[in-house]
Short mmCIF file of C-alpha atoms and ligand atoms in Angstrom, two decimals:
data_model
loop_
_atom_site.label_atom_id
_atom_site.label_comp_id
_atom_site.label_asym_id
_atom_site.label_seq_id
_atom_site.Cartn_x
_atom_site.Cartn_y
_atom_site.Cartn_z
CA UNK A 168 -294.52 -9.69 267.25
CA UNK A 169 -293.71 -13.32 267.96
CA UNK A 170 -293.16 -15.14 264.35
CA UNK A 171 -294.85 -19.04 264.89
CA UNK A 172 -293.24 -20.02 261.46
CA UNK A 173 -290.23 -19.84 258.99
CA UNK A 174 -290.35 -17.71 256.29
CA UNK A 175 -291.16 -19.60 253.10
CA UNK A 176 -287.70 -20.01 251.34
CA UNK A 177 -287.53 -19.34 247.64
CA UNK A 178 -284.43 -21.81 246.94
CA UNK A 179 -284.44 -24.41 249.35
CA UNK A 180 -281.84 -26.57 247.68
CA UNK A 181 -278.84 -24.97 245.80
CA UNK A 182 -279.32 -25.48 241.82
CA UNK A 183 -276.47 -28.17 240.71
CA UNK A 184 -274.50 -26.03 238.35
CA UNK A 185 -272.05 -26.22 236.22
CA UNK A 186 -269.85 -23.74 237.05
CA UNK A 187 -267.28 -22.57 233.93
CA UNK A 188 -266.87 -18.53 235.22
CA UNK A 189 -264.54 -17.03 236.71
CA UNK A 190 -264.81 -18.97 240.15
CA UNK A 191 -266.07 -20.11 242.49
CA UNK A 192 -265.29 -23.18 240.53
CA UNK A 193 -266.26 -26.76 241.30
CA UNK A 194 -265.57 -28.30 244.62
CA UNK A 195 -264.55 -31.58 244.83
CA UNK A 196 -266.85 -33.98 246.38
CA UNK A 197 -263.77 -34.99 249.36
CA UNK A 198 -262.70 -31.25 250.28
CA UNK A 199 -266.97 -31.06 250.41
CA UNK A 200 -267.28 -34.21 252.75
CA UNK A 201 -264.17 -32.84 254.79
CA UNK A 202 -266.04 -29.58 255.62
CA UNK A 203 -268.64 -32.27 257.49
CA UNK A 204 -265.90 -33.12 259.78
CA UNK A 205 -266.38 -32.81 263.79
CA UNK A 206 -265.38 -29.62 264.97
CA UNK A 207 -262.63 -29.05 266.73
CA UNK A 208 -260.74 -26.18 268.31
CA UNK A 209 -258.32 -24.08 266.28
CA UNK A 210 -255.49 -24.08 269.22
CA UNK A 211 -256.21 -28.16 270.27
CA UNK A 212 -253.15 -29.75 269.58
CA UNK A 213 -253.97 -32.19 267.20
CA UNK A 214 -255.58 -29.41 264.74
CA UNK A 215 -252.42 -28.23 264.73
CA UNK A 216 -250.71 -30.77 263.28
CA UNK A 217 -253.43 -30.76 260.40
CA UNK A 218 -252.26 -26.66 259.81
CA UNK A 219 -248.22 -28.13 259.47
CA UNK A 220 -249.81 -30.32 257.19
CA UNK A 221 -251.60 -27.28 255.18
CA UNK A 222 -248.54 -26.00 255.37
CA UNK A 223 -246.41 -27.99 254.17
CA UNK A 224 -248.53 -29.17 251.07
CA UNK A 225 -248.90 -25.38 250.07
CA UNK A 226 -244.85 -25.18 250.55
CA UNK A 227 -245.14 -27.87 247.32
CA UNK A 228 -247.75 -26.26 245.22
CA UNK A 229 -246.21 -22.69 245.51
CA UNK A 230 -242.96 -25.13 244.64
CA UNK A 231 -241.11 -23.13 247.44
CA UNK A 232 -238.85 -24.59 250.13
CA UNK A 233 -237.13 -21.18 251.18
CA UNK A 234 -240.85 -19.34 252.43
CA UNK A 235 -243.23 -19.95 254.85
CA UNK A 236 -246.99 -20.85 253.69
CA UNK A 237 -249.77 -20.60 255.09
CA UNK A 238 -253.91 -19.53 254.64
CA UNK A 239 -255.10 -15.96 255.15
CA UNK A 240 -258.99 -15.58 255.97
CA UNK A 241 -260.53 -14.21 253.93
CA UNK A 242 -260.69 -14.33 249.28
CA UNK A 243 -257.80 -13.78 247.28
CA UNK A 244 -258.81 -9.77 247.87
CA UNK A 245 -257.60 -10.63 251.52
CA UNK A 246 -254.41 -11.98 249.98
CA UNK A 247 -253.88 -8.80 248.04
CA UNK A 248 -255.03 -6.60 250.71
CA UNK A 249 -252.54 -8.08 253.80
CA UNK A 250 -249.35 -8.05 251.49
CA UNK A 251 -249.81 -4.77 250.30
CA UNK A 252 -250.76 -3.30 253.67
CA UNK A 253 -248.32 -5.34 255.37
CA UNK A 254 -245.23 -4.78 252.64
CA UNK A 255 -246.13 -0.74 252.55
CA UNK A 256 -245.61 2.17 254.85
CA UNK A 257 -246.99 5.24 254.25
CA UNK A 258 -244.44 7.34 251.01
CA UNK A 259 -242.75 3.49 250.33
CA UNK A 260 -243.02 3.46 246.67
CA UNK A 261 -244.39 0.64 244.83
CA UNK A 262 -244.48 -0.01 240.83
CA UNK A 263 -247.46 -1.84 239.76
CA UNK A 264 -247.34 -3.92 235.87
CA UNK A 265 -251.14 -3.13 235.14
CA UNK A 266 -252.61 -4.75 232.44
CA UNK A 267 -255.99 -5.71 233.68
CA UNK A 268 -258.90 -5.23 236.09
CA UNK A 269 -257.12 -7.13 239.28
CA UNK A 270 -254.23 -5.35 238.40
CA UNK A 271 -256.12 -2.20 238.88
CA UNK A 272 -257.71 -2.99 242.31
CA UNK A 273 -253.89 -3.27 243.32
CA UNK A 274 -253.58 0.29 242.81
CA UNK A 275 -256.42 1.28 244.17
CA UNK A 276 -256.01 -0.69 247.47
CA UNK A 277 -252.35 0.95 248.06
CA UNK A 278 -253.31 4.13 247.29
CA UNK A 279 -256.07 3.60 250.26
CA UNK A 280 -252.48 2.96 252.03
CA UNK A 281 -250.96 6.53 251.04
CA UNK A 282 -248.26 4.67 249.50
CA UNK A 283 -246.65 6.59 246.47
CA UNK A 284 -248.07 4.58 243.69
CA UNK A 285 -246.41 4.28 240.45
CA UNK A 286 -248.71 2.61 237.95
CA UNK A 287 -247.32 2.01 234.65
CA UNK A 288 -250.00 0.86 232.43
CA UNK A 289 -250.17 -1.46 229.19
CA UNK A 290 -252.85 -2.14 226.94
CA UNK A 291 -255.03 -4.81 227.95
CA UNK A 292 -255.39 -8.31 226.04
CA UNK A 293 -251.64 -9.56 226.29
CA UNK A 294 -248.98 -9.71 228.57
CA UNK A 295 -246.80 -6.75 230.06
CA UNK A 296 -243.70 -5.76 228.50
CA UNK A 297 -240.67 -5.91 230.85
CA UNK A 298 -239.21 -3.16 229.19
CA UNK A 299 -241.89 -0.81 230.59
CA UNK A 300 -240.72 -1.49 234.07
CA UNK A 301 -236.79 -1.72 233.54
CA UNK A 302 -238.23 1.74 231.95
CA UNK A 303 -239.95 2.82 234.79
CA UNK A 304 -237.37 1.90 237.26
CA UNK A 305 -234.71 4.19 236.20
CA UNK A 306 -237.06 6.87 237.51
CA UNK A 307 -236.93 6.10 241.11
CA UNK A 308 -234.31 5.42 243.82
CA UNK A 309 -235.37 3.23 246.98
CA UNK A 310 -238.38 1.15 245.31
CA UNK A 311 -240.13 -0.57 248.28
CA UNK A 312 -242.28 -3.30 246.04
CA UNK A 313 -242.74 -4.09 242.38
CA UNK A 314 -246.37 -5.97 241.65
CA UNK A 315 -247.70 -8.36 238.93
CA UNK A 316 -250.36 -10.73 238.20
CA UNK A 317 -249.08 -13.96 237.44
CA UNK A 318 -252.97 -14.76 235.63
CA UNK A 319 -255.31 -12.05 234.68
CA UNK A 320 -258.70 -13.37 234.93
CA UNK A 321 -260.19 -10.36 233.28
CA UNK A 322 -257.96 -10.73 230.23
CA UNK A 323 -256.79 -14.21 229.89
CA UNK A 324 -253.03 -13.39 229.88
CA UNK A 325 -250.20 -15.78 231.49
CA UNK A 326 -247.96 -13.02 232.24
CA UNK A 327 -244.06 -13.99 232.11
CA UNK A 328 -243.02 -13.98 235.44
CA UNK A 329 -238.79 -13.73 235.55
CA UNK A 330 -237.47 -10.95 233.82
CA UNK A 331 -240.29 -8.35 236.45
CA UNK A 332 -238.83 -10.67 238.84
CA UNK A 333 -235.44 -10.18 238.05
CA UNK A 334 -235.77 -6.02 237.40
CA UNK A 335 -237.31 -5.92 240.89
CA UNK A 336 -234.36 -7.48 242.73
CA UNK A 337 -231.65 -5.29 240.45
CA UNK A 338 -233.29 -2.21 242.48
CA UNK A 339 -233.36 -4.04 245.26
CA UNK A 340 -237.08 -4.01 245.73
CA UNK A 341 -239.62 -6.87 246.99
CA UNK A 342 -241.47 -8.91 244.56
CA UNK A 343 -245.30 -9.60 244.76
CA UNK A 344 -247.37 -11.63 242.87
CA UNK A 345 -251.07 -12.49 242.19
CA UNK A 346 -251.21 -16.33 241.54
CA UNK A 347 -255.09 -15.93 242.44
CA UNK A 348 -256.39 -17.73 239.29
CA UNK A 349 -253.38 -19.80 238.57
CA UNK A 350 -252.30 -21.78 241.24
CA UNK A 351 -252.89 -25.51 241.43
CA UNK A 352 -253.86 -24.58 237.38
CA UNK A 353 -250.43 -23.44 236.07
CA UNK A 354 -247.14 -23.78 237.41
CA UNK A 355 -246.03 -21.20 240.22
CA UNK A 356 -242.18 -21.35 241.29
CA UNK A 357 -241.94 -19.28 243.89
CA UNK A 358 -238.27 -20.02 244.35
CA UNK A 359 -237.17 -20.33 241.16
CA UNK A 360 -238.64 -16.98 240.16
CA UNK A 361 -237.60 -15.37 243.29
CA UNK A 362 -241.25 -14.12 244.89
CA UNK A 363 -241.33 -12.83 248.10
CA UNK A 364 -244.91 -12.69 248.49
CA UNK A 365 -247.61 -14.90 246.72
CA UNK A 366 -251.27 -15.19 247.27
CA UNK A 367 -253.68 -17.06 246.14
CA UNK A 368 -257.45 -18.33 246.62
CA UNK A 369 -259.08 -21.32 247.46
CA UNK A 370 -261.91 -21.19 245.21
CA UNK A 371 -260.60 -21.89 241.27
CA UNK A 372 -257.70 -24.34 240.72
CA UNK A 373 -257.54 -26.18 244.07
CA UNK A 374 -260.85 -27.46 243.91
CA UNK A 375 -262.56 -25.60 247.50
CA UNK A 376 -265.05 -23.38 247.76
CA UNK A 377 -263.82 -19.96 248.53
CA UNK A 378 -263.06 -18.56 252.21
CA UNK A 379 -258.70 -18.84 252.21
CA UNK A 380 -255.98 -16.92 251.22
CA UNK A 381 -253.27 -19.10 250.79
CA UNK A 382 -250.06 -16.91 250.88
CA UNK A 383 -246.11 -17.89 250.35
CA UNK A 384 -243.93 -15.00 252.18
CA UNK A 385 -240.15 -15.20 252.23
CA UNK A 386 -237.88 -14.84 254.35
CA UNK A 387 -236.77 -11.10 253.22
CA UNK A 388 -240.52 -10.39 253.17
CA UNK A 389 -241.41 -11.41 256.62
CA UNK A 390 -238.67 -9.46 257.72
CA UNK A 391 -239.12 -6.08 256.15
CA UNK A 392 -242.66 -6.83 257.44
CA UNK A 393 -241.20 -7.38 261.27
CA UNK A 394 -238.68 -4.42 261.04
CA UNK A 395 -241.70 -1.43 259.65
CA UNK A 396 -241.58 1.48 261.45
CA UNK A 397 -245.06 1.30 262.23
CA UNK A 398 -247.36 -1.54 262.68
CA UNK A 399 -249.79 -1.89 259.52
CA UNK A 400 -252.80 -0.22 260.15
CA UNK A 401 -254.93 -3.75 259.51
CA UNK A 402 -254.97 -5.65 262.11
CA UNK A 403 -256.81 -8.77 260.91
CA UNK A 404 -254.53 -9.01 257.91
CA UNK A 405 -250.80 -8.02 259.29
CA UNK A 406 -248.81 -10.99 257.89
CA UNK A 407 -246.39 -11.46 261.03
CA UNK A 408 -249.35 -12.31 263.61
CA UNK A 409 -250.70 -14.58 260.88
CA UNK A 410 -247.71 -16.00 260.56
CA UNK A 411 -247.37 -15.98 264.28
CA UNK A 412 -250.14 -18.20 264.68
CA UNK A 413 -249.18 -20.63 261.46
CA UNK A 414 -245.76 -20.57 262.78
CA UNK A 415 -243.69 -22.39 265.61
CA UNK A 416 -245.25 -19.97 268.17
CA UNK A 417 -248.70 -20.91 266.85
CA UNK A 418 -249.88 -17.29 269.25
CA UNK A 419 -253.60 -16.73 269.50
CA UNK A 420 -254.94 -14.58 266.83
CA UNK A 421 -257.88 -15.12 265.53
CA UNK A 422 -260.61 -17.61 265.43
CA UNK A 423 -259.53 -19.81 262.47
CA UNK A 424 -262.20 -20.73 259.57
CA UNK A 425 -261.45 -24.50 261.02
CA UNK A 426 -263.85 -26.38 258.33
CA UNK A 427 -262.24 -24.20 255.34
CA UNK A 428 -259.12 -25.30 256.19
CA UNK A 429 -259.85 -28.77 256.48
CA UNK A 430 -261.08 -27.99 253.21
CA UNK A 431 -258.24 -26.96 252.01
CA UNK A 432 -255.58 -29.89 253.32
CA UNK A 433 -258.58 -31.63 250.81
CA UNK A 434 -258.05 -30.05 248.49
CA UNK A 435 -254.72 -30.00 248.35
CA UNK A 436 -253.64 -33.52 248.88
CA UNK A 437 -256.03 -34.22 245.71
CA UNK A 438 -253.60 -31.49 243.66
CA UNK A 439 -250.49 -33.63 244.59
CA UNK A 440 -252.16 -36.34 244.36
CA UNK A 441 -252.97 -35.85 240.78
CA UNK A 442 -249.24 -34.68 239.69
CA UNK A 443 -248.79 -30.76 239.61
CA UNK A 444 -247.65 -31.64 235.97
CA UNK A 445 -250.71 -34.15 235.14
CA UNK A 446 -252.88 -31.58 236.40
CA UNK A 447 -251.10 -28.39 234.33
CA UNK A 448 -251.52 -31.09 231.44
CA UNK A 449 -255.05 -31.20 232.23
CA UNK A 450 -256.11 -27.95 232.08
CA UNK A 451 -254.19 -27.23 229.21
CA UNK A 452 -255.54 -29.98 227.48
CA UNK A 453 -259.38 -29.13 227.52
CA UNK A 454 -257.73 -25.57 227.20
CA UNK A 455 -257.17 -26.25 223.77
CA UNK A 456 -260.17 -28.41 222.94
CA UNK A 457 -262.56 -24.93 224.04
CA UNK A 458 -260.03 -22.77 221.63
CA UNK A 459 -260.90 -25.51 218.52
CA UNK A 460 -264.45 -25.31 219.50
CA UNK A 461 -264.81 -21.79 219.78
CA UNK A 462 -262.98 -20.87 216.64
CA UNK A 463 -264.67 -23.60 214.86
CA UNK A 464 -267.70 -21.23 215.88
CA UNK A 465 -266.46 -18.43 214.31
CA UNK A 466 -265.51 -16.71 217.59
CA UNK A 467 -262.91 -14.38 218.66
CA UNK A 468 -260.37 -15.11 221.61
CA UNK A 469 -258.86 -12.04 223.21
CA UNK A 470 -255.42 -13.12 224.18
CA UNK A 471 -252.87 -14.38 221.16
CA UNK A 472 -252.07 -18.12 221.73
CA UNK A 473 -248.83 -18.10 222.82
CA UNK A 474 -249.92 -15.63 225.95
CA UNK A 475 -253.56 -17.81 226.48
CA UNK A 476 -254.02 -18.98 230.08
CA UNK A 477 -255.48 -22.46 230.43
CA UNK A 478 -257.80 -21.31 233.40
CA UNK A 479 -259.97 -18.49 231.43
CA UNK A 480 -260.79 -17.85 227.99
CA UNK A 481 -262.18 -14.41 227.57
CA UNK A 482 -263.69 -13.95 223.89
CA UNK A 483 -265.44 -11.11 221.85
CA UNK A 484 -269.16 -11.33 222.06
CA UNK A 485 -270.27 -11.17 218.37
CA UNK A 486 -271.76 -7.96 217.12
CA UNK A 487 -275.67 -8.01 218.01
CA UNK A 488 -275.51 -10.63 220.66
CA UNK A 489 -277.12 -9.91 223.53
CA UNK A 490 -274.65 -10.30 226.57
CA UNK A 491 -277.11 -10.71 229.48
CA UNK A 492 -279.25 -12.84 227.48
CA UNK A 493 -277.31 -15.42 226.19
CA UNK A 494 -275.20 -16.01 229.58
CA UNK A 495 -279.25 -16.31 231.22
CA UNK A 496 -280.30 -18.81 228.06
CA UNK A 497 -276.97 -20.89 229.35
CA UNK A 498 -278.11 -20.29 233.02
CA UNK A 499 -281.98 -21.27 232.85
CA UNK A 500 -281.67 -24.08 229.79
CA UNK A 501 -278.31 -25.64 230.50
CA UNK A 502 -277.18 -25.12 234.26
CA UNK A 503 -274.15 -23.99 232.65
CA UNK A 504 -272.79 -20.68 233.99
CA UNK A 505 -270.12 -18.14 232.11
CA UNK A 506 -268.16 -15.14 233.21
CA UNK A 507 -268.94 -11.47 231.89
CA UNK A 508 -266.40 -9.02 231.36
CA UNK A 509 -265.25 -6.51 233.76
CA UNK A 510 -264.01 -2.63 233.50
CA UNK A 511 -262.74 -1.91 229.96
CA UNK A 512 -263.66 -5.26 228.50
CA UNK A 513 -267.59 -5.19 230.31
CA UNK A 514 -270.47 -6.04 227.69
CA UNK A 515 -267.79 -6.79 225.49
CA UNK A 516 -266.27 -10.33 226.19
CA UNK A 517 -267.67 -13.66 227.68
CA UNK A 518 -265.24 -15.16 230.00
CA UNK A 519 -265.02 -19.71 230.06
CA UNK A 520 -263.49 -20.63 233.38
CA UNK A 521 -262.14 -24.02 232.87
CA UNK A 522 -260.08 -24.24 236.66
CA UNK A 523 -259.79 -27.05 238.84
CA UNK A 524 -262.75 -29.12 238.87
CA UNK A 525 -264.39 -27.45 236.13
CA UNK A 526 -261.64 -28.34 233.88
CA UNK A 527 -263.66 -31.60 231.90
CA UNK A 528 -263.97 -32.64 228.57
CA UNK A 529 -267.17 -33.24 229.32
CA UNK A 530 -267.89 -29.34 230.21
CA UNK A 531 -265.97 -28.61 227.48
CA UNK A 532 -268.53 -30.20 224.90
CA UNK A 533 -271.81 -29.46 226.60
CA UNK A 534 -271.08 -25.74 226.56
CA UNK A 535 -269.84 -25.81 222.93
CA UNK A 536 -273.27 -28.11 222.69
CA UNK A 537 -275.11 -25.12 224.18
CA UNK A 538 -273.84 -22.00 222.32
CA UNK A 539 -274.60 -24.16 218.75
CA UNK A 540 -277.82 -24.28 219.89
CA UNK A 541 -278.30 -20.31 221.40
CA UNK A 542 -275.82 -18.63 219.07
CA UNK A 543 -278.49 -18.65 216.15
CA UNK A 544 -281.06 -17.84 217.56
CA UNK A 545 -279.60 -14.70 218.74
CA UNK A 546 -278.86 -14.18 214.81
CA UNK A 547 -275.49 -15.33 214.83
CA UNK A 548 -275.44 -18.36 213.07
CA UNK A 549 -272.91 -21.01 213.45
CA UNK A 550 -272.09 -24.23 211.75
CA UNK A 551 -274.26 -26.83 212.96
CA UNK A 552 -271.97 -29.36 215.33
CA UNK A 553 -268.90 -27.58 214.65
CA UNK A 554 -267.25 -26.55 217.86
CA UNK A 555 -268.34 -30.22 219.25
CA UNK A 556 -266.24 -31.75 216.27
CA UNK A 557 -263.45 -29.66 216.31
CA UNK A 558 -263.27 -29.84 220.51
CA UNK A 559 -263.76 -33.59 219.85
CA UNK A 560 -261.16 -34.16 217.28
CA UNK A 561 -258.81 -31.98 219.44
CA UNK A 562 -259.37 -34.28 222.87
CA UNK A 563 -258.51 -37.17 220.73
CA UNK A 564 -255.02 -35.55 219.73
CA UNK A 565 -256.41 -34.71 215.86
C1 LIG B 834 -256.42 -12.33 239.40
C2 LIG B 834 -257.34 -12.11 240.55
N1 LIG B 834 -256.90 -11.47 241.63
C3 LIG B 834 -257.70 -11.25 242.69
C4 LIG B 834 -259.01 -11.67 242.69
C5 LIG B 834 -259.87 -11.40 243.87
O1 LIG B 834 -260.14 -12.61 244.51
P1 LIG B 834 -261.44 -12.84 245.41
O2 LIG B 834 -262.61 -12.59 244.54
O3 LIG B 834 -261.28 -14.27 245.82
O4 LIG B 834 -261.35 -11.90 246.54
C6 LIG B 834 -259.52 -12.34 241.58
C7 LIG B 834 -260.91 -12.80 241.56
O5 LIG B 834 -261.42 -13.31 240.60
C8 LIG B 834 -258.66 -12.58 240.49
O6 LIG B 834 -259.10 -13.22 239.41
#
């Protein structure tokens, strides 16, 4: 049947949103505009010179001079997915600090591997002790890889970094990390904490929509990936040909995501443009403005203060508050959209993304602005103005 017109669309233009989930966060309005550049092919000469430049901007946000960097196509999944199928052989053994829902996908992608899998598993809503792994380790000889999650989105929790770091190299094993949701939001020293793999994502502190990996992989790491017995069974995501291509020999492997990574040198030149330490300041400073507010509402944050990430601030949904409802009422009334909880903590938490772009004052108040207004009328009453003036006073330093 030959079709004479286009299907009538039902969105034509894409809603302006205000976007304080879990991610995609804002984009800046440059790293948008840079997407509009020309095309231009991802082995010309000149676009090659814009990757060492990627590079070399992501060797200063992972604050690493010893690894290479470079962007993995693909979401921060990808970024999980290539370093465990790329650090693993089949009967390695790899102990994984789970404490959330990321942490869990982690298992549940190396087990896909046939890698022997050694969970060890803390209760969720604060950090994971290091004494369960120095634990842990004394039960194995030859550990391949020891795993954490430098931000749990599902939980909140900053998890301390050095002492899992330092257990994994007593037992001589590789250390990989999850920076999905922190970097460009939190400091990440890949150096000074000794990571040999980190992965990221473009789409919540570096200001990009989502589409890159960006990955820091040391030099131990890209050899133990060189030396495996047998090549990782995913092609696509085997960190030596990626780093083949990102590297000196810059060898054909796939067609690169040109505009995202455009995108990304954006992005990133904004980040150090900024200050890594003005912009840490920055997100913990409207960080603490949402705490005041909430509390000031009379609501609940999962993760104790001194373990709080600035990116995401999970809190209880009060008892007889619709979940779906209120994050809609937000949705259709105020543009504004919120994170739900996932696995263990689903129906049970609402999750504030404040990353990147999203991380203003000014999204700070109209969402406190919003729930003062929904909160009652979903029987929960709250003190008239409260959260703004306690946000408020806490942006002014009170
Ligand atoms: C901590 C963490 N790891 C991994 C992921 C997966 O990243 P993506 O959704 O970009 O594939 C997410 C996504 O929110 C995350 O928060």
């Amino acid at each position: 049947m030959t079709q004479t017109s286009l299907p009538e669309s039902k969105m034509p233009v894409v809603p302006p949103r205000v976007l304080l989930g879990p991610g995609p966060s804002a984009a800046h309005p440059r790293v948008l505009q840079a997407m509009m550049s020309n095309m231009i092919g991802y082995l010309d000469p000149d676009f090659m010179l814009i990757m060492d430049e990627v590079s070399e901007l992501l060797k200063r946000v992972f604050q690493t001079d010893e690894s290479i960097t470079l962007a993995l196509s693909g979401t921060g999944s990808a970024g999980m997915e290539a370093g465990l199928n790329s650090l693993l052989e089949p009967d390695d053994t790899v102990v994984m600090c789970i404490y959330g829902f990321f942490c869990e996908r982690m298992v549940e992608m190396a087990g896909r591997l046939g890698a022997n899998v050694v969970p060890i598993r803390a209760p969720w809503g604060g950090p994971f002790p290091a004494e369960m792994l120095e634990e842990e380790l004394k039960n194995h000889r030859n550990v391949k890889l020891v795993t954490a999650i430098h931000a749990e989105t599902s939980t909140g929790v900053r998890q301390p970094l050095e002492d899992l770091s330092r257990l994994a190299k007593a037992h001589d094993a590789l250390f990989m990390v999850d920076a999905v949701t922190s970097l460009g939001g939190n400091e990440v020293a890949v150096d000074d904490w000794d990571i040999d793999y980190c992965y990221s994502a473009t789409q919540k502190c570096l200001g990009c929509p989502p589409g890159l990996s960006p990955v820091a992989l040391s030099p131990r790491a890209l050899d133990s990936v060189k030396s495996r017995a047998k090549k990782p069974t995913s092609w696509y995501l085997d960190l030596a040909l990626n780093a083949n291509y990102w590297g000196f020999d810059r060898v054909y492997h796939h067609t690169a995501p040109v505009s995202m990574i455009l995108a990304l040198r954006e992005g990133l030149r904004i980040v150090l443009e900024e200050g890594l330490e003005e912009r840490f300041a920055r997100h913990h400073r409207n960080s603490l403005a949402l705490w005041a507010g909430l509390e000031a509402l009379g609501l609940d944050l999962v993760a104790p203060e001194e373990h709080r990430l600035d990116q995401i601030t999970p809190f209880w949904i009060p008892e007889g508050v619709d979940d779906d409802r209120v994050r809609g009422m937000l949705l259709r009334e105020y543009n504004i959209e919120i994170g739900k909880g996932l696995g263990e903590f689903a129906g049970k938490v609402w999750r504030v993304g404040l990353m990147g772009e999203s991380s203003k004052s000014e999204y700070v108040l109209a969402l406190l602005s919003a729930l003062e207004s929904i909160l009652p009328r979903e029987g929960f009453e709250v003190g008239p103005g409260a959260g703004v003036a306690a946000a408020s006073r806490s942006l002014a330093g009170g």
